[in-house]
Coordinates of C-alpha atoms and ligand atoms in Angstrom, one line a residue:
Chain A
M1 CA -76.8 -41.6 -49.6
G2 CA -73.1 -42.5 -49.9
K3 CA -71.4 -45.1 -51.9
T4 CA -71.7 -48.9 -51.8
L5 CA -68.4 -50.8 -51.8
I6 CA -68.0 -54.4 -52.7
F7 CA -64.9 -56.3 -51.5
G8 CA -63.6 -59.7 -50.5
H9 CA -61.1 -60.7 -47.8
K10 CA -57.7 -59.5 -46.9
N11 CA -54.8 -61.0 -48.8
P12 CA -57.1 -61.1 -51.8
D13 CA -57.1 -64.2 -54.0
T14 CA -58.5 -64.6 -57.4
D15 CA -62.1 -65.4 -56.2
T16 CA -62.1 -62.4 -53.9
I17 CA -61.0 -60.0 -56.6
C18 CA -63.0 -61.4 -59.5
S19 CA -66.2 -61.8 -57.4
A20 CA -66.0 -58.1 -56.3
L21 CA -65.5 -57.0 -59.9
A22 CA -68.3 -59.3 -61.2
Y23 CA -70.8 -58.4 -58.4
A24 CA -70.2 -54.7 -59.0
D25 CA -70.8 -55.3 -62.7
L26 CA -74.1 -57.1 -62.0
K27 CA -75.3 -54.4 -59.5
N28 CA -74.5 -51.7 -62.1
K29 CA -76.4 -53.5 -64.8
L30 CA -79.3 -53.7 -62.4
G31 CA -79.1 -49.9 -62.0
I32 CA -77.6 -50.0 -58.6
P33 CA -74.4 -48.0 -58.2
A34 CA -71.7 -50.0 -56.5
E35 CA -67.9 -50.0 -56.7
P36 CA -65.5 -52.9 -56.4
A37 CA -62.6 -52.6 -54.0
R38 CA -59.8 -54.8 -52.6
L39 CA -58.0 -55.1 -49.2
G40 CA -54.5 -55.8 -50.4
S41 CA -52.2 -56.3 -53.4
V42 CA -53.1 -58.4 -56.4
N43 CA -51.2 -61.7 -56.6
K44 CA -49.6 -62.9 -59.8
E45 CA -52.3 -65.5 -60.5
T46 CA -55.0 -62.9 -60.3
Q47 CA -53.0 -60.4 -62.3
F48 CA -52.7 -63.1 -65.0
A49 CA -56.5 -63.4 -65.2
L50 CA -57.0 -59.6 -65.1
D51 CA -54.5 -59.1 -67.9
Y52 CA -56.0 -61.9 -70.0
F53 CA -59.5 -60.5 -69.7
K54 CA -58.4 -56.8 -70.0
T55 CA -59.8 -55.7 -66.6
E56 CA -58.4 -53.2 -64.2
A57 CA -57.9 -54.3 -60.6
P58 CA -60.4 -52.7 -58.2
Q59 CA -59.3 -49.8 -56.1
R60 CA -57.3 -50.7 -53.0
I61 CA -58.7 -49.5 -49.7
E62 CA -57.3 -49.6 -46.2
T63 CA -60.4 -48.7 -44.3
V64 CA -63.9 -47.8 -45.3
D65 CA -64.3 -44.1 -45.6
N66 CA -67.1 -41.9 -44.3
D67 CA -68.6 -41.4 -47.7
V68 CA -69.5 -45.0 -47.9
S69 CA -73.0 -45.8 -46.7
E70 CA -72.9 -49.5 -47.0
V71 CA -70.7 -52.4 -47.9
I72 CA -71.2 -55.8 -49.5
L73 CA -68.8 -58.6 -48.5
V74 CA -68.0 -61.3 -51.0
D75 CA -66.0 -64.5 -50.5
H76 CA -65.7 -64.0 -46.7
N77 CA -67.7 -63.2 -43.6
E78 CA -65.4 -63.5 -40.6
F79 CA -64.7 -60.0 -39.4
Q80 CA -61.0 -60.6 -38.8
Q81 CA -60.6 -61.3 -42.5
S82 CA -62.4 -58.1 -43.5
V83 CA -61.6 -54.4 -43.5
D84 CA -60.3 -53.2 -40.1
N85 CA -63.3 -50.9 -39.4
I86 CA -65.9 -53.4 -40.5
K87 CA -67.8 -53.0 -37.2
D88 CA -68.4 -49.4 -37.9
V89 CA -70.1 -49.9 -41.3
R90 CA -73.5 -51.1 -42.4
I91 CA -73.2 -54.5 -44.1
A92 CA -76.0 -54.7 -46.6
E93 CA -75.1 -58.1 -48.2
V94 CA -72.8 -61.0 -48.0
V95 CA -72.2 -63.5 -50.8
D96 CA -69.9 -66.3 -49.7
H97 CA -69.1 -70.0 -49.6
H98 CA -67.2 -70.3 -46.3
R99 CA -68.1 -71.4 -42.8
I100 CA -69.8 -68.7 -40.8
S101 CA -68.0 -67.4 -37.8
N102 CA -67.2 -64.1 -36.0
F103 CA -69.9 -62.4 -38.0
E104 CA -72.8 -60.3 -36.7
T105 CA -75.1 -57.5 -37.5
S106 CA -77.6 -55.5 -35.6
E107 CA -80.0 -55.5 -38.6
P108 CA -81.4 -58.1 -41.0
L109 CA -79.4 -58.3 -44.2
Y110 CA -79.2 -60.3 -47.4
F111 CA -76.8 -63.1 -46.5
R112 CA -76.2 -65.8 -49.1
A113 CA -73.8 -68.5 -48.4
E114 CA -73.8 -71.8 -50.3
P115 CA -71.6 -74.8 -49.8
V116 CA -70.0 -74.6 -53.2
G117 CA -66.4 -74.4 -54.2
C118 CA -66.3 -70.7 -55.2
T119 CA -68.1 -67.4 -54.7
A120 CA -68.0 -67.0 -58.5
T121 CA -70.3 -70.0 -58.9
I122 CA -72.9 -68.3 -56.8
L123 CA -72.5 -65.0 -58.8
N124 CA -73.0 -66.9 -62.1
K125 CA -76.3 -68.1 -60.7
M126 CA -77.2 -64.5 -59.6
Y127 CA -76.7 -63.2 -63.2
K128 CA -79.1 -65.9 -64.3
E129 CA -81.7 -65.2 -61.6
N130 CA -81.6 -61.5 -62.6
K131 CA -81.6 -62.3 -66.3
I132 CA -78.4 -60.4 -66.9
E133 CA -76.1 -61.7 -69.6
V134 CA -72.5 -62.5 -68.5
T135 CA -70.1 -60.8 -70.9
K136 CA -67.0 -62.5 -72.3
D137 CA -64.6 -60.7 -69.9
I138 CA -66.7 -61.2 -66.8
A139 CA -67.1 -64.9 -67.7
G140 CA -63.3 -65.0 -67.9
L141 CA -62.9 -63.5 -64.5
L142 CA -65.6 -65.9 -63.0
V143 CA -64.0 -69.0 -64.5
S144 CA -60.6 -67.9 -63.3
A145 CA -62.0 -67.7 -59.8
I146 CA -63.4 -71.2 -60.0
I147 CA -60.1 -72.5 -61.4
S148 CA -58.2 -70.9 -58.5
D149 CA -60.5 -72.0 -55.7
S150 CA -60.8 -75.5 -57.0
L151 CA -57.2 -76.0 -58.2
L152 CA -58.6 -76.7 -61.6
L153 CA -61.6 -78.7 -60.3
K154 CA -59.4 -81.0 -58.3
S155 CA -60.1 -79.7 -54.7
P156 CA -62.6 -81.6 -52.6
T157 CA -64.4 -78.3 -52.2
C158 CA -65.4 -78.4 -55.8
T159 CA -69.0 -79.4 -56.4
K160 CA -71.0 -80.3 -59.5
E161 CA -72.3 -76.8 -59.6
D162 CA -68.7 -75.4 -59.8
V163 CA -67.8 -77.9 -62.6
D164 CA -70.9 -77.0 -64.6
A165 CA -70.3 -73.3 -64.1
A166 CA -66.7 -73.6 -65.1
Y167 CA -67.4 -75.3 -68.4
E168 CA -70.2 -72.9 -69.2
L169 CA -68.2 -69.8 -68.4
A170 CA -65.1 -71.1 -70.2
E171 CA -67.2 -71.3 -73.3
I172 CA -68.5 -67.8 -73.0
A173 CA -64.9 -66.6 -72.2
G174 CA -63.6 -68.4 -75.3
I175 CA -60.9 -70.4 -73.5
N176 CA -59.8 -74.0 -73.2
L177 CA -60.4 -74.6 -69.5
E178 CA -57.5 -77.0 -68.9
A179 CA -54.9 -75.1 -70.9
Y180 CA -55.8 -71.7 -69.6
G181 CA -56.2 -73.0 -66.0
L182 CA -52.8 -74.6 -65.9
E183 CA -51.2 -71.5 -67.3
M184 CA -53.0 -69.3 -64.7
L185 CA -52.1 -71.6 -61.7
Q186 CA -48.5 -71.7 -62.8
A187 CA -48.4 -67.9 -63.1
G188 CA -49.5 -67.9 -59.4
A189 CA -47.1 -70.6 -58.4
D190 CA -44.1 -68.6 -59.6
L191 CA -42.7 -67.6 -56.2
S192 CA -39.2 -66.8 -57.4
D193 CA -39.4 -63.1 -56.6
K194 CA -41.1 -63.5 -53.2
S195 CA -39.3 -62.7 -49.9
V196 CA -39.8 -65.1 -47.1
A197 CA -42.1 -62.5 -45.3
E198 CA -44.2 -62.4 -48.5
L199 CA -44.6 -66.1 -48.7
L200 CA -46.0 -66.1 -45.2
T201 CA -48.4 -63.3 -45.7
M202 CA -49.5 -63.4 -49.3
D203 CA -52.4 -65.7 -48.6
A204 CA -52.7 -65.9 -44.8
K205 CA -56.0 -66.0 -42.9
E206 CA -56.6 -65.9 -39.2
F207 CA -59.2 -68.1 -37.5
S208 CA -60.7 -68.3 -34.1
M209 CA -60.9 -72.0 -33.0
E210 CA -62.5 -72.4 -29.6
D211 CA -60.2 -70.1 -27.6
A212 CA -57.2 -70.4 -29.9
K213 CA -56.0 -67.9 -32.4
V214 CA -54.7 -69.8 -35.5
E215 CA -53.2 -68.3 -38.6
I216 CA -53.0 -70.4 -41.8
A217 CA -50.9 -69.3 -44.7
Q218 CA -51.1 -71.1 -48.0
V219 CA -49.0 -70.9 -51.1
N220 CA -49.3 -72.9 -54.3
A221 CA -46.0 -74.3 -55.7
V222 CA -44.7 -76.4 -58.5
D223 CA -41.8 -77.5 -56.3
T224 CA -42.3 -77.6 -52.6
A225 CA -38.7 -78.5 -51.8
K226 CA -37.6 -75.2 -53.3
I227 CA -39.6 -73.4 -50.7
Y228 CA -38.5 -75.5 -47.7
A229 CA -34.9 -75.0 -48.8
L230 CA -35.5 -71.6 -47.1
Q231 CA -36.8 -73.1 -43.8
D232 CA -33.9 -71.5 -41.8
E233 CA -35.3 -68.1 -42.8
I234 CA -38.9 -69.1 -42.6
N235 CA -38.9 -70.2 -38.9
P236 CA -37.8 -67.0 -37.3
E237 CA -40.2 -65.0 -39.5
I238 CA -43.1 -67.2 -38.3
E239 CA -42.0 -66.9 -34.7
K240 CA -42.1 -63.1 -35.1
I241 CA -45.7 -63.3 -36.4
I242 CA -46.7 -65.6 -33.6
N243 CA -45.4 -63.1 -31.0
E244 CA -46.8 -60.1 -32.7
K245 CA -50.3 -61.5 -33.1
N246 CA -50.3 -63.7 -30.0
L247 CA -51.1 -66.8 -32.0
D248 CA -51.5 -70.3 -30.6
L249 CA -50.6 -71.8 -34.0
F250 CA -49.2 -70.8 -37.3
L251 CA -49.6 -73.3 -40.1
F252 CA -47.7 -72.8 -43.3
V253 CA -49.2 -74.8 -46.1
V254 CA -47.3 -75.4 -49.3
T255 CA -49.6 -77.0 -51.8
D256 CA -48.2 -78.9 -54.7
I257 CA -50.4 -78.0 -57.7
L258 CA -49.2 -80.8 -59.8
N259 CA -49.5 -83.7 -57.3
N260 CA -52.4 -82.2 -55.2
D261 CA -50.7 -82.7 -51.8
S262 CA -49.6 -80.2 -49.2
E263 CA -46.5 -80.1 -47.1
V264 CA -47.1 -78.1 -43.9
L265 CA -44.9 -76.5 -41.3
A266 CA -46.5 -76.0 -37.9
L267 CA -45.1 -73.6 -35.2
G268 CA -46.6 -72.4 -31.9
N269 CA -47.8 -73.9 -28.7
G270 CA -50.7 -75.5 -30.4
K271 CA -48.7 -77.4 -33.0
A272 CA -49.6 -80.8 -31.5
K273 CA -53.1 -80.1 -32.7
V274 CA -51.9 -80.5 -36.2
E275 CA -50.8 -84.0 -35.5
E276 CA -54.1 -84.8 -33.9
A277 CA -56.1 -83.2 -36.7
F278 CA -54.4 -85.0 -39.5
H279 CA -53.1 -88.2 -37.8
V280 CA -49.5 -87.4 -38.8
R281 CA -46.3 -86.9 -36.9
L282 CA -44.4 -83.6 -37.4
D283 CA -40.8 -84.4 -38.3
N284 CA -37.7 -82.7 -36.7
N285 CA -38.3 -79.7 -38.8
N286 CA -41.9 -79.5 -37.6
R287 CA -43.1 -80.4 -41.1
A288 CA -45.5 -83.1 -42.4
L289 CA -46.8 -84.2 -45.7
L290 CA -50.6 -84.1 -45.9
K291 CA -51.5 -86.5 -48.7
G292 CA -54.4 -85.3 -50.9
V293 CA -54.9 -82.2 -48.8
V294 CA -55.3 -79.0 -50.9
S295 CA -58.2 -77.2 -49.4
R296 CA -57.6 -74.9 -46.4
K297 CA -61.3 -74.4 -46.0
K298 CA -62.7 -77.9 -46.3
Q299 CA -59.7 -80.1 -45.2
I300 CA -57.6 -77.9 -42.9
V301 CA -59.8 -75.5 -41.0
T302 CA -62.5 -78.1 -40.3
A303 CA -60.0 -80.7 -39.0
L304 CA -58.1 -78.2 -36.9
T305 CA -61.3 -76.7 -35.5
D306 CA -62.4 -80.1 -34.4
A307 CA -59.0 -80.8 -32.8
F308 CA -59.1 -77.5 -30.9
T309 CA -62.7 -78.0 -29.8
K310 CA -62.1 -81.5 -28.3
Chain B
M1 CA -77.5 -91.5 -42.4
G2 CA -79.9 -90.2 -39.7
K3 CA -82.9 -88.0 -39.9
T4 CA -83.0 -84.3 -40.9
L5 CA -85.0 -82.1 -38.6
I6 CA -86.3 -78.7 -39.5
F7 CA -87.3 -76.3 -36.7
G8 CA -87.7 -72.7 -35.8
H9 CA -86.9 -70.8 -32.6
K10 CA -88.0 -71.4 -29.0
N11 CA -91.3 -69.9 -27.9
P12 CA -92.5 -70.7 -31.4
D13 CA -94.6 -68.2 -33.3
T14 CA -96.7 -68.7 -36.4
D15 CA -93.8 -68.0 -38.8
T16 CA -91.6 -70.5 -37.0
I17 CA -94.1 -73.3 -36.9
C18 CA -95.5 -72.8 -40.4
S19 CA -92.1 -72.3 -42.0
A20 CA -90.9 -75.6 -40.5
L21 CA -94.0 -77.4 -41.8
A22 CA -93.7 -75.8 -45.3
Y23 CA -90.0 -76.4 -45.7
A24 CA -90.3 -80.0 -44.7
D25 CA -93.1 -80.3 -47.3
L26 CA -90.9 -78.7 -50.0
K27 CA -87.9 -81.0 -49.1
N28 CA -90.2 -84.1 -49.2
K29 CA -91.6 -83.1 -52.6
L30 CA -88.0 -82.7 -53.8
G31 CA -87.3 -86.3 -52.6
I32 CA -85.3 -85.3 -49.6
P33 CA -86.6 -86.8 -46.3
A34 CA -87.0 -84.2 -43.6
E35 CA -89.3 -83.8 -40.6
P36 CA -90.7 -80.6 -39.1
A37 CA -90.3 -80.1 -35.3
R38 CA -90.9 -77.4 -32.7
L39 CA -89.2 -76.2 -29.6
G40 CA -92.2 -75.3 -27.5
S41 CA -96.0 -75.2 -27.3
V42 CA -98.2 -73.9 -30.0
N43 CA -99.7 -70.5 -29.3
K44 CA -103.4 -69.7 -29.9
E45 CA -102.8 -67.7 -33.0
T46 CA -100.8 -70.5 -34.6
Q47 CA -103.3 -73.1 -33.5
F48 CA -106.0 -71.1 -35.3
A49 CA -104.0 -71.3 -38.5
L50 CA -103.3 -75.0 -38.1
D51 CA -106.9 -75.8 -37.4
Y52 CA -108.1 -73.6 -40.3
F53 CA -105.8 -75.4 -42.7
K54 CA -106.2 -78.8 -41.2
T55 CA -102.6 -79.4 -40.4
E56 CA -101.1 -81.2 -37.4
A57 CA -98.6 -79.3 -35.3
P58 CA -95.0 -80.6 -35.8
Q59 CA -93.5 -82.9 -33.2
R60 CA -92.2 -81.2 -30.1
I61 CA -88.6 -81.8 -29.2
E62 CA -86.5 -80.7 -26.2
T63 CA -83.1 -81.6 -27.6
V64 CA -81.9 -83.1 -30.8
D65 CA -81.5 -86.8 -30.5
N66 CA -78.6 -89.0 -31.6
D67 CA -80.5 -90.4 -34.6
V68 CA -80.6 -87.0 -36.2
S69 CA -77.7 -86.4 -38.6
E70 CA -78.4 -82.8 -39.4
V71 CA -80.8 -80.0 -38.7
I72 CA -82.2 -77.1 -40.7
L73 CA -83.0 -73.9 -38.9
V74 CA -85.8 -71.7 -40.0
D75 CA -86.8 -68.2 -38.7
H76 CA -83.8 -67.9 -36.4
N77 CA -80.0 -68.2 -36.3
E78 CA -78.9 -67.1 -32.8
F79 CA -77.9 -70.2 -30.9
Q80 CA -79.6 -69.0 -27.6
Q81 CA -82.9 -69.0 -29.5
S82 CA -82.3 -72.5 -30.8
V83 CA -82.4 -76.0 -29.3
D84 CA -80.2 -76.4 -26.2
N85 CA -77.7 -78.8 -27.8
I86 CA -77.4 -76.9 -31.1
K87 CA -73.6 -76.8 -30.8
D88 CA -73.4 -80.6 -30.9
V89 CA -75.3 -81.0 -34.2
R90 CA -74.5 -80.4 -37.8
I91 CA -76.4 -77.4 -39.2
A92 CA -77.0 -78.1 -42.9
E93 CA -79.1 -75.0 -43.7
V94 CA -80.5 -71.8 -42.3
V95 CA -83.4 -69.9 -43.9
D96 CA -84.1 -66.8 -42.0
H97 CA -84.9 -63.1 -42.0
H98 CA -83.3 -61.9 -38.8
R99 CA -80.1 -60.2 -38.0
I100 CA -77.2 -62.6 -37.7
S101 CA -75.5 -63.0 -34.3
N102 CA -74.1 -65.7 -32.1
F103 CA -74.1 -68.2 -34.9
E104 CA -71.2 -70.2 -36.2
T105 CA -70.3 -73.4 -37.9
S106 CA -67.1 -75.2 -38.6
E107 CA -68.1 -76.1 -42.1
P108 CA -69.7 -74.2 -45.1
L109 CA -73.5 -74.5 -45.2
Y110 CA -76.5 -73.2 -47.1
F111 CA -77.4 -70.0 -45.3
R112 CA -80.1 -67.9 -46.7
A113 CA -81.1 -64.7 -44.9
E114 CA -83.1 -62.0 -46.7
P115 CA -84.2 -58.7 -45.2
V116 CA -87.9 -59.4 -45.7
G117 CA -90.7 -59.5 -43.1
C118 CA -91.2 -63.2 -42.8
T119 CA -89.4 -66.5 -43.4
A120 CA -92.5 -67.7 -45.2
T121 CA -92.0 -65.1 -47.9
I122 CA -88.6 -66.7 -48.7
L123 CA -90.0 -70.2 -48.7
N124 CA -92.7 -69.1 -51.1
K125 CA -89.8 -68.1 -53.5
M126 CA -88.0 -71.4 -52.9
Y127 CA -91.1 -73.3 -54.0
K128 CA -91.0 -71.3 -57.2
E129 CA -87.2 -71.7 -57.7
N130 CA -87.7 -75.4 -57.4
K131 CA -90.8 -75.4 -59.5
I132 CA -92.9 -77.1 -56.9
E133 CA -96.5 -76.0 -56.6
V134 CA -97.8 -74.7 -53.3
T135 CA -100.9 -76.5 -52.2
K136 CA -103.9 -74.8 -50.7
D137 CA -103.1 -75.7 -47.1
I138 CA -99.4 -74.9 -47.4
A139 CA -100.4 -71.6 -48.9
G140 CA -102.7 -71.0 -45.9
L141 CA -99.9 -71.7 -43.5
L142 CA -97.5 -69.4 -45.3
V143 CA -99.9 -66.5 -45.6
S144 CA -100.7 -67.0 -41.9
A145 CA -97.0 -66.6 -41.1
I146 CA -96.8 -63.4 -43.1
I147 CA -99.9 -62.0 -41.4
S148 CA -98.4 -62.8 -38.0
D149 CA -95.0 -61.4 -38.6
S150 CA -96.2 -58.3 -40.3
L151 CA -99.3 -57.6 -38.1
L152 CA -101.5 -57.8 -41.2
L153 CA -98.9 -56.0 -43.4
K154 CA -98.7 -53.0 -41.0
S155 CA -95.2 -53.6 -39.4
P156 CA -92.3 -51.6 -40.8
T157 CA -90.6 -55.0 -41.3
C158 CA -93.1 -55.7 -44.1
T159 CA -91.6 -55.3 -47.6
K160 CA -93.2 -55.3 -51.0
E161 CA -92.1 -58.9 -51.4
D162 CA -94.1 -59.9 -48.3
V163 CA -97.2 -58.0 -49.5
D164 CA -97.0 -59.6 -52.9
A165 CA -96.5 -63.0 -51.4
A166 CA -99.4 -62.5 -49.0
Y167 CA -101.9 -61.6 -51.7
E168 CA -100.7 -64.4 -54.0
L169 CA -100.9 -67.0 -51.2
A170 CA -104.2 -65.8 -49.9
E171 CA -105.7 -66.5 -53.3
I172 CA -104.3 -70.0 -53.4
A173 CA -105.5 -70.6 -49.9
G174 CA -109.0 -69.3 -50.8
I175 CA -109.2 -66.7 -48.0
N176 CA -110.0 -63.0 -47.7
L177 CA -106.7 -61.7 -46.4
E178 CA -108.1 -58.9 -44.2
A179 CA -110.9 -60.9 -42.7
Y180 CA -108.9 -64.0 -42.1
G181 CA -106.0 -62.0 -40.8
L182 CA -107.9 -60.1 -38.2
E183 CA -109.6 -63.2 -37.0
M184 CA -106.3 -65.0 -36.7
L185 CA -104.6 -62.0 -34.8
Q186 CA -107.5 -61.7 -32.5
A187 CA -107.3 -65.4 -31.7
G188 CA -103.7 -64.8 -30.7
A189 CA -104.5 -61.7 -28.7
D190 CA -106.9 -63.6 -26.5
L191 CA -104.8 -63.6 -23.3
S192 CA -107.7 -64.3 -20.9
D193 CA -106.5 -67.7 -19.9
K194 CA -102.8 -66.8 -19.5
S195 CA -101.1 -66.6 -16.2
V196 CA -98.7 -63.8 -15.6
A197 CA -95.7 -66.2 -16.0
E198 CA -97.1 -67.3 -19.3
L199 CA -97.5 -63.7 -20.6
L200 CA -93.8 -63.1 -19.8
T201 CA -92.5 -66.3 -21.5
M202 CA -94.9 -67.1 -24.4
D203 CA -92.9 -65.0 -26.9
A204 CA -89.7 -64.1 -25.1
K205 CA -86.3 -64.0 -26.9
E206 CA -82.9 -63.4 -25.4
F207 CA -80.3 -61.2 -27.1
S208 CA -76.7 -60.4 -26.5
M209 CA -76.1 -56.7 -26.9
E210 CA -72.4 -55.8 -26.5
D211 CA -71.8 -57.3 -23.1
A212 CA -75.4 -57.1 -21.9
K213 CA -77.9 -59.9 -21.7
V214 CA -81.3 -58.6 -22.7
E215 CA -84.6 -60.5 -22.8
I216 CA -87.5 -59.1 -24.7
A217 CA -91.0 -60.6 -24.3
Q218 CA -93.8 -59.5 -26.6
V219 CA -97.5 -60.1 -26.5
N220 CA -100.2 -58.8 -28.9
A221 CA -103.3 -57.4 -27.2
V222 CA -106.5 -55.7 -28.1
D223 CA -106.5 -53.9 -24.8
T224 CA -103.1 -53.1 -23.2
A225 CA -104.6 -51.6 -20.0
K226 CA -106.1 -55.0 -19.2
I227 CA -102.6 -56.5 -19.1
Y228 CA -101.1 -53.7 -17.0
A229 CA -103.9 -54.0 -14.5
L230 CA -101.8 -57.0 -13.4
Q231 CA -98.5 -55.0 -13.0
D232 CA -98.3 -55.8 -9.3
E233 CA -98.0 -59.5 -10.2
I234 CA -95.9 -58.9 -13.3
N235 CA -93.0 -57.0 -11.6
P236 CA -91.9 -59.7 -9.1
E237 CA -92.2 -62.3 -11.9
I238 CA -89.9 -60.3 -14.1
E239 CA -87.4 -59.8 -11.2
K240 CA -87.3 -63.5 -10.7
I241 CA -86.4 -64.1 -14.4
I242 CA -83.8 -61.3 -14.2
N243 CA -82.2 -63.0 -11.2
E244 CA -82.4 -66.5 -12.7
K245 CA -80.9 -65.6 -16.0
N246 CA -78.6 -62.9 -14.8
L247 CA -80.2 -60.4 -17.2
D248 CA -79.2 -56.7 -17.6
L249 CA -82.6 -55.8 -18.9
F250 CA -86.0 -57.4 -19.3
L251 CA -88.3 -55.5 -21.6
F252 CA -92.0 -56.5 -21.7
V253 CA -93.7 -55.3 -24.9
V254 CA -97.4 -55.2 -25.1
T255 CA -98.4 -54.4 -28.7
D256 CA -101.8 -53.0 -29.4
I257 CA -102.8 -54.7 -32.7
L258 CA -105.6 -52.3 -33.4
N259 CA -103.6 -49.0 -33.0
N260 CA -100.2 -50.4 -33.9
D261 CA -98.4 -49.0 -30.8
S262 CA -96.6 -50.7 -28.0
E263 CA -96.6 -50.0 -24.3
V264 CA -93.4 -51.4 -22.7
L265 CA -92.3 -52.2 -19.2
A266 CA -88.6 -52.1 -18.5
L267 CA -86.9 -53.7 -15.4
G268 CA -83.2 -54.4 -14.7
N269 CA -80.0 -52.4 -14.2
G270 CA -80.0 -51.5 -17.9
K271 CA -83.5 -50.0 -18.0
A272 CA -82.1 -46.5 -18.7
K273 CA -81.0 -47.8 -22.1
V274 CA -84.6 -48.0 -23.1
E275 CA -85.0 -44.3 -22.4
E276 CA -81.9 -43.6 -24.5
A277 CA -82.9 -45.9 -27.3
F278 CA -86.5 -44.6 -27.8
H279 CA -86.1 -41.0 -26.5
V280 CA -88.8 -41.6 -23.9
R281 CA -89.0 -41.3 -20.2
L282 CA -90.2 -44.3 -18.2
D283 CA -93.0 -43.4 -15.8
N284 CA -93.2 -44.3 -12.1
N285 CA -94.3 -47.7 -13.1
N286 CA -91.3 -48.1 -15.4
R287 CA -93.5 -48.0 -18.4
A288 CA -93.5 -46.0 -21.6
L289 CA -95.7 -45.8 -24.7
L290 CA -93.7 -46.3 -27.9
K291 CA -95.8 -44.7 -30.6
G292 CA -95.8 -46.7 -33.9
V293 CA -93.5 -49.4 -32.5
V294 CA -94.7 -52.9 -33.2
S295 CA -91.6 -54.7 -34.5
R296 CA -89.3 -56.3 -31.9
K297 CA -86.8 -57.0 -34.6
K298 CA -86.7 -53.9 -36.7
Q299 CA -87.6 -51.3 -34.1
I300 CA -86.7 -52.6 -30.7
V301 CA -83.6 -54.9 -31.0
T302 CA -81.8 -52.5 -33.4
A303 CA -82.4 -49.4 -31.2
L304 CA -81.5 -51.1 -28.0
T305 CA -78.4 -52.7 -29.5
D306 CA -77.2 -49.3 -30.6
A307 CA -77.9 -47.9 -27.1
F308 CA -75.9 -50.7 -25.5
T309 CA -73.1 -50.3 -28.0
K310 CA -72.5 -46.6 -27.4
Ligands
LIG1 MN1 -63.5 -68.2 -52.6
LIG2 MN1 -90.3 -64.7 -38.6

């Protein structure tokens, strides 16, 4: 019997990293050996949370090795967002809060997806169901994940369950939710040292929509104008990605964490679908302001999928 | 806001019918309106359970009507096993115990699959989680589902959770598990009034395996020889289905409920995959005895999928 690895999606965000760490902790406390892992580098927001709660980042893996007998996916299920050799490994469990797509197994498994704002909210329940206490540092990681996925409880993906879990976990973690949350989001929104290539890949996810291949990259920012000052460098970089991956659409989403809007840039043959999906007109720079849109999952992927399906 | 419908797979079996009835009962007791439905006629085994526990069969539907705002799938997730217009309706929830395949949504949902032997076992837990008491008749339906899916706790799909749930529910239902179970299975294995066409369709499921289309029909019998006495009529009927549906393989599985073996008949271009999957040789009649094989899901679909994937 080999190892069990627990990991989230590529381009890991705070929910993906913290949920892998927490679920491995829960498994270990239940007497089941399991190791957390990650499929990419740790972003600044997540690093802020790890440092604050004195936790090491999980091991980075590129593929699942032969000594691994099964894997547990957290915070994702679509194969193109997972490890490259996902089709060759046994998936024992999935704990997630996303739509289900491009996922299949040949055997029954434990698959738990709930329409809440964050995987960490589900894990908090699983600690309770298993009657295992959440420690201070794990509580800190879980609440960081909720803050991240919900933009401090402001995203439309955020449910009452997430809010309740966030306040409960903040208390165990010994933090002020608002103050800690804003500090953590601002640490993540510090893009000053990022190259244009990094901005486009640090939180990019690929989706199949009908027959179209769509990549959506999102960054949080305090000042969106500062990012689009670089548009002359951004455009050719996106064109390169579109050609390499044969994409129908690349959507770059810059989310203003103070005003809770997003300014998007759309390139590729499918860019008209963005206008259709959001009832906006792209300007001469192929950009549009999406008022009140902050959630890739609940506001962007759904509307775009509908537009491509029509 | 339209109706919520709860239904299981086509060619409904006892788990599919009883789980739809029980989950609608649970939803209603939680104050959420929902109606059970079914996608085909009720088989004799299920009718025995419904009669015993004085419950009406759910309404039969062919497609989901416009007045339905969302559906809940129980006991299946693969779209080809579901209602024909499944892609046009909002799937709010899935409660299942099968592999996941050919399923996708554009929005997050509540998806609960557990690797247990029966959907009813999961529903029994959901009553507890929601602190709703299981009534005598609902307990009877749930235990009937477990008996059916586990061949009276003898299938390799049967887990400790199923066994515990079965005994617990049998007590609430006021039945002797063994005696009631055998009577129910025998009611289902009475095939005397079935036409050959009915034998091949009464519990048939279609699967995608790599690029192959495979249909697997299963019947329970007390005497398998009696069924294969009809092979001269069975073969042309299967050939017709293969042509109509463009199948690569049709596997007819006759399961001996007393000895817990299956005698299978394989037709179609992919029939050699059956030999590969089960390390058997098909005889001149294209038949083989699969010793100890009773579970389509855990023993047949998995082995065949592996053979087609190689
Ligand atoms: Mn997440
Ligand atoms: Mn079942």
